[in-house]
Backbone as JSON Lines, residues from 0, in Angstrom:
{"i":0,"aa":"X","n":[-37.18,66.42,0.38],"ca":[-36.48,65.81,1.49],"c":[-37.51,65.12,2.38]}
{"i":1,"aa":"X","n":[-37.44,63.82,2.5],"ca":[-38.37,63.04,3.31],"c":[-37.65,62.61,4.58]}
{"i":2,"aa":"X","n":[-38.37,62.56,5.68],"ca":[-37.75,62.18,6.95],"c":[-38.52,61.03,7.57]}
{"i":3,"aa":"X","n":[-37.98,60.52,8.64],"ca":[-38.63,59.43,9.37],"c":[-39.88,59.97,10.05]}
{"i":4,"aa":"X","n":[-41.04,59.43,9.75],"ca":[-42.29,59.97,10.29],"c":[-42.64,59.49,11.7]}
{"i":5,"aa":"X","n":[-41.7,58.9,12.41],"ca":[-42.03,58.33,13.72],"c":[-42.17,59.37,14.82]}
{"i":6,"aa":"X","n":[-41.74,60.59,14.59],"ca":[-41.95,61.63,15.59],"c":[-43.41,62.08,15.55]}
{"i":7,"aa":"X","n":[-43.97,62.29,16.73],"ca":[-45.33,62.79,16.78],"c":[-45.38,64.18,16.14]}
{"i":8,"aa":"X","n":[-46.42,64.41,15.35],"ca":[-46.64,65.71,14.73],"c":[-48.04,66.16,15.12]}
{"i":9,"aa":"X","n":[-48.12,67.37,15.63],"ca":[-49.41,67.96,16.01],"c":[-49.69,69.08,15.02]}
{"i":10,"aa":"X","n":[-50.87,69.04,14.41],"ca":[-51.25,70.07,13.44],"c":[-52.56,70.71,13.9]}
{"i":11,"aa":"X","n":[-52.59,72.03,13.89],"ca":[-53.79,72.74,14.31],"c":[-53.91,74.05,13.53]}
{"i":12,"aa":"X","n":[-55.12,74.58,13.46],"ca":[-55.37,75.85,12.79],"c":[-55.1,76.99,13.75]}
{"i":13,"aa":"X","n":[-54.41,78.01,13.29],"ca":[-54.14,79.21,14.08],"c":[-54.89,80.39,13.46]}
{"i":14,"aa":"X","n":[-55.88,80.9,14.19],"ca":[-56.61,82.09,13.72],"c":[-55.66,83.29,13.6]}
{"i":15,"aa":"X","n":[-54.76,83.44,14.59],"ca":[-53.83,84.57,14.57],"c":[-52.96,84.58,13.32]}
{"i":16,"aa":"X","n":[-52.48,83.4,12.93],"ca":[-51.59,83.3,11.78],"c":[-52.33,83.05,10.47]}
{"i":17,"aa":"X","n":[-53.62,82.67,10.58],"ca":[-54.39,82.29,9.4],"c":[-53.67,81.2,8.61]}
{"i":18,"aa":"X","n":[-53.2,80.2,9.36],"ca":[-52.45,79.09,8.76],"c":[-52.55,77.87,9.66]}
{"i":19,"aa":"X","n":[-52.27,76.72,9.08],"ca":[-52.13,75.5,9.88],"c":[-50.72,75.5,10.46]}
{"i":20,"aa":"X","n":[-50.61,75.18,11.74],"ca":[-49.32,75.1,12.41],"c":[-49.03,73.63,12.69]}
{"i":21,"aa":"X","n":[-47.82,73.2,12.38],"ca":[-47.4,71.82,12.64],"c":[-46.2,71.86,13.59]}
{"i":22,"aa":"X","n":[-46.29,71.06,14.64],"ca":[-45.21,70.99,15.63],"c":[-44.76,69.56,15.82]}
{"i":23,"aa":"X","n":[-43.47,69.39,16.05],"ca":[-42.89,68.11,16.45],"c":[-42.38,68.3,17.88]}
{"i":24,"aa":"X","n":[-43.22,68.06,18.89],"ca":[-42.89,68.42,20.26],"c":[-41.64,67.74,20.83]}
{"i":25,"aa":"X","n":[-41.25,66.62,20.28],"ca":[-40.05,65.94,20.79],"c":[-38.76,66.62,20.34]}
{"i":26,"aa":"X","n":[-38.86,67.5,19.35],"ca":[-37.7,68.21,18.81],"c":[-37.88,69.68,19.11]}
{"i":27,"aa":"X","n":[-37.19,70.17,20.1],"ca":[-37.36,71.53,20.6],"c":[-37.3,72.58,19.48]}
{"i":28,"aa":"X","n":[-38.36,73.38,19.4],"ca":[-38.4,74.45,18.42],"c":[-38.74,74.02,17.01]}
{"i":29,"aa":"X","n":[-39.11,72.78,16.82],"ca":[-39.38,72.25,15.48],"c":[-40.84,72.53,15.12]}
{"i":30,"aa":"X","n":[-41.05,73.62,14.36],"ca":[-42.39,74.09,14.01],"c":[-42.39,74.54,12.55]}
{"i":31,"aa":"X","n":[-43.52,74.32,11.88],"ca":[-43.69,74.78,10.5],"c":[-45.15,75.21,10.34]}
{"i":32,"aa":"X","n":[-45.44,75.83,9.21],"ca":[-46.82,76.2,8.94],"c":[-47.13,75.96,7.48]}
{"i":33,"aa":"X","n":[-48.41,76.17,7.13],"ca":[-48.83,76.04,5.75],"c":[-50.24,76.55,5.58]}
{"i":34,"aa":"X","n":[-50.6,76.89,4.35],"ca":[-51.95,77.4,4.11],"c":[-52.98,76.27,4.07]}
{"i":35,"aa":"X","n":[-52.51,75.03,3.97],"ca":[-53.39,73.86,4.05],"c":[-52.78,72.86,5.02]}
{"i":36,"aa":"X","n":[-53.6,71.93,5.45],"ca":[-53.14,70.87,6.34],"c":[-51.99,70.1,5.69]}
{"i":37,"aa":"X","n":[-52.19,69.74,4.41],"ca":[-51.18,68.97,3.67],"c":[-49.87,69.74,3.54]}
{"i":38,"aa":"X","n":[-49.97,71.06,3.3],"ca":[-48.75,71.86,3.18],"c":[-48.02,71.95,4.52]}
{"i":39,"aa":"X","n":[-48.76,72.11,5.61],"ca":[-48.13,72.15,6.93],"c":[-47.43,70.83,7.23]}
{"i":40,"aa":"X","n":[-48.06,69.71,6.87],"ca":[-47.44,68.4,7.09],"c":[-46.17,68.26,6.26]}
{"i":41,"aa":"X","n":[-46.23,68.63,4.99],"ca":[-45.04,68.54,4.13],"c":[-43.93,69.43,4.66]}
{"i":42,"aa":"X","n":[-44.29,70.63,5.12],"ca":[-43.27,71.55,5.63],"c":[-42.63,71.05,6.92]}
{"i":43,"aa":"X","n":[-43.41,70.46,7.82],"ca":[-42.82,69.96,9.07],"c":[-41.9,68.78,8.78]}
{"i":44,"aa":"X","n":[-42.2,67.98,7.78],"ca":[-41.29,66.88,7.42],"c":[-39.93,67.42,6.99]}
{"i":45,"aa":"X","n":[-39.93,68.51,6.24],"ca":[-38.67,69.16,5.83],"c":[-37.95,69.71,7.05]}
{"i":46,"aa":"X","n":[-38.68,70.38,7.93],"ca":[-38.07,70.99,9.11],"c":[-37.51,69.92,10.05]}
{"i":47,"aa":"X","n":[-38.2,68.8,10.2],"ca":[-37.68,67.7,11.03],"c":[-36.35,67.21,10.46]}
{"i":48,"aa":"X","n":[-36.3,67.0,9.16],"ca":[-35.05,66.53,8.53],"c":[-33.93,67.54,8.73]}
{"i":49,"aa":"X","n":[-34.24,68.83,8.58],"ca":[-33.23,69.86,8.78],"c":[-32.81,69.96,10.24]}
{"i":50,"aa":"X","n":[-33.77,69.79,11.16],"ca":[-33.47,69.81,12.59],"c":[-32.46,68.71,12.92]}
{"i":51,"aa":"X","n":[-32.75,67.49,12.42],"ca":[-31.87,66.35,12.68],"c":[-30.5,66.57,12.04]}
{"i":52,"aa":"X","n":[-30.47,67.05,10.8],"ca":[-29.21,67.31,10.11],"c":[-28.36,68.32,10.88]}
{"i":53,"aa":"X","n":[-28.98,69.38,11.35],"ca":[-28.27,70.4,12.13],"c":[-27.75,69.83,13.44]}
{"i":54,"aa":"X","n":[-28.58,69.04,14.12],"ca":[-28.15,68.43,15.39],"c":[-26.93,67.53,15.17]}
{"i":55,"aa":"X","n":[-26.94,66.75,14.1],"ca":[-25.81,65.88,13.79],"c":[-24.55,66.71,13.55]}
{"i":56,"aa":"X","n":[-24.68,67.77,12.75],"ca":[-23.53,68.64,12.45],"c":[-22.97,69.29,13.71]}
{"i":57,"aa":"X","n":[-23.84,69.59,14.67],"ca":[-23.4,70.24,15.9],"c":[-23.0,69.24,16.99]}
{"i":58,"aa":"X","n":[-23.11,67.95,16.71],"ca":[-22.76,66.93,17.68],"c":[-23.76,66.82,18.82]}
{"i":59,"aa":"X","n":[-25.0,67.24,18.6],"ca":[-26.04,67.19,19.63],"c":[-26.75,65.84,19.59]}
{"i":60,"aa":"X","n":[-27.33,65.47,20.72],"ca":[-28.11,64.24,20.79],"c":[-29.43,64.42,20.04]}
{"i":61,"aa":"X","n":[-29.85,63.37,19.37],"ca":[-31.13,63.35,18.69],"c":[-32.03,62.41,19.49]}
{"i":62,"aa":"X","n":[-33.14,62.93,20.02],"ca":[-34.01,62.09,20.82],"c":[-34.63,60.96,20.01]}
{"i":63,"aa":"X","n":[-34.79,59.8,20.64],"ca":[-35.49,58.71,19.99],"c":[-36.98,59.02,20.0]}
{"i":64,"aa":"X","n":[-37.67,58.75,18.89],"ca":[-39.11,59.0,18.86],"c":[-39.82,58.17,19.92]}
{"i":65,"aa":"X","n":[-40.74,58.79,20.63],"ca":[-41.48,58.09,21.68],"c":[-42.86,57.67,21.21]}
{"i":66,"aa":"X","n":[-43.27,58.13,20.04],"ca":[-44.61,57.83,19.58],"c":[-45.59,58.82,20.14]}
{"i":67,"aa":"X","n":[-46.77,58.37,20.38],"ca":[-47.85,59.25,20.83],"c":[-47.55,59.82,22.22]}
{"i":68,"aa":"X","n":[-47.55,61.15,22.32],"ca":[-47.23,61.82,23.57],"c":[-48.48,62.34,24.27]}
{"i":69,"aa":"X","n":[-49.51,62.68,23.5],"ca":[-50.7,63.31,24.07],"c":[-51.93,62.46,23.8]}
{"i":70,"aa":"X","n":[-52.9,62.65,24.61],"ca":[-54.18,61.97,24.41],"c":[-55.26,63.01,24.31]}
{"i":71,"aa":"X","n":[-56.11,62.88,23.3],"ca":[-57.2,63.84,23.09],"c":[-58.33,63.59,24.07]}
């Protein structure tokens, strides 16, 4: 399941979880993990698609992607 990649995705290593964590901050609660960076990215793409599908089914608004939200 591939989704629109326009939502910002933040990926970081978590020592506590011993995994890469991927977040889509524009979609509340949209988080995934993976044992590699690539796996975390693939998993968050699935979770974003499922988040959007669920929001549509529930009649909820889906935020428009804003692009880059944070600056390093």
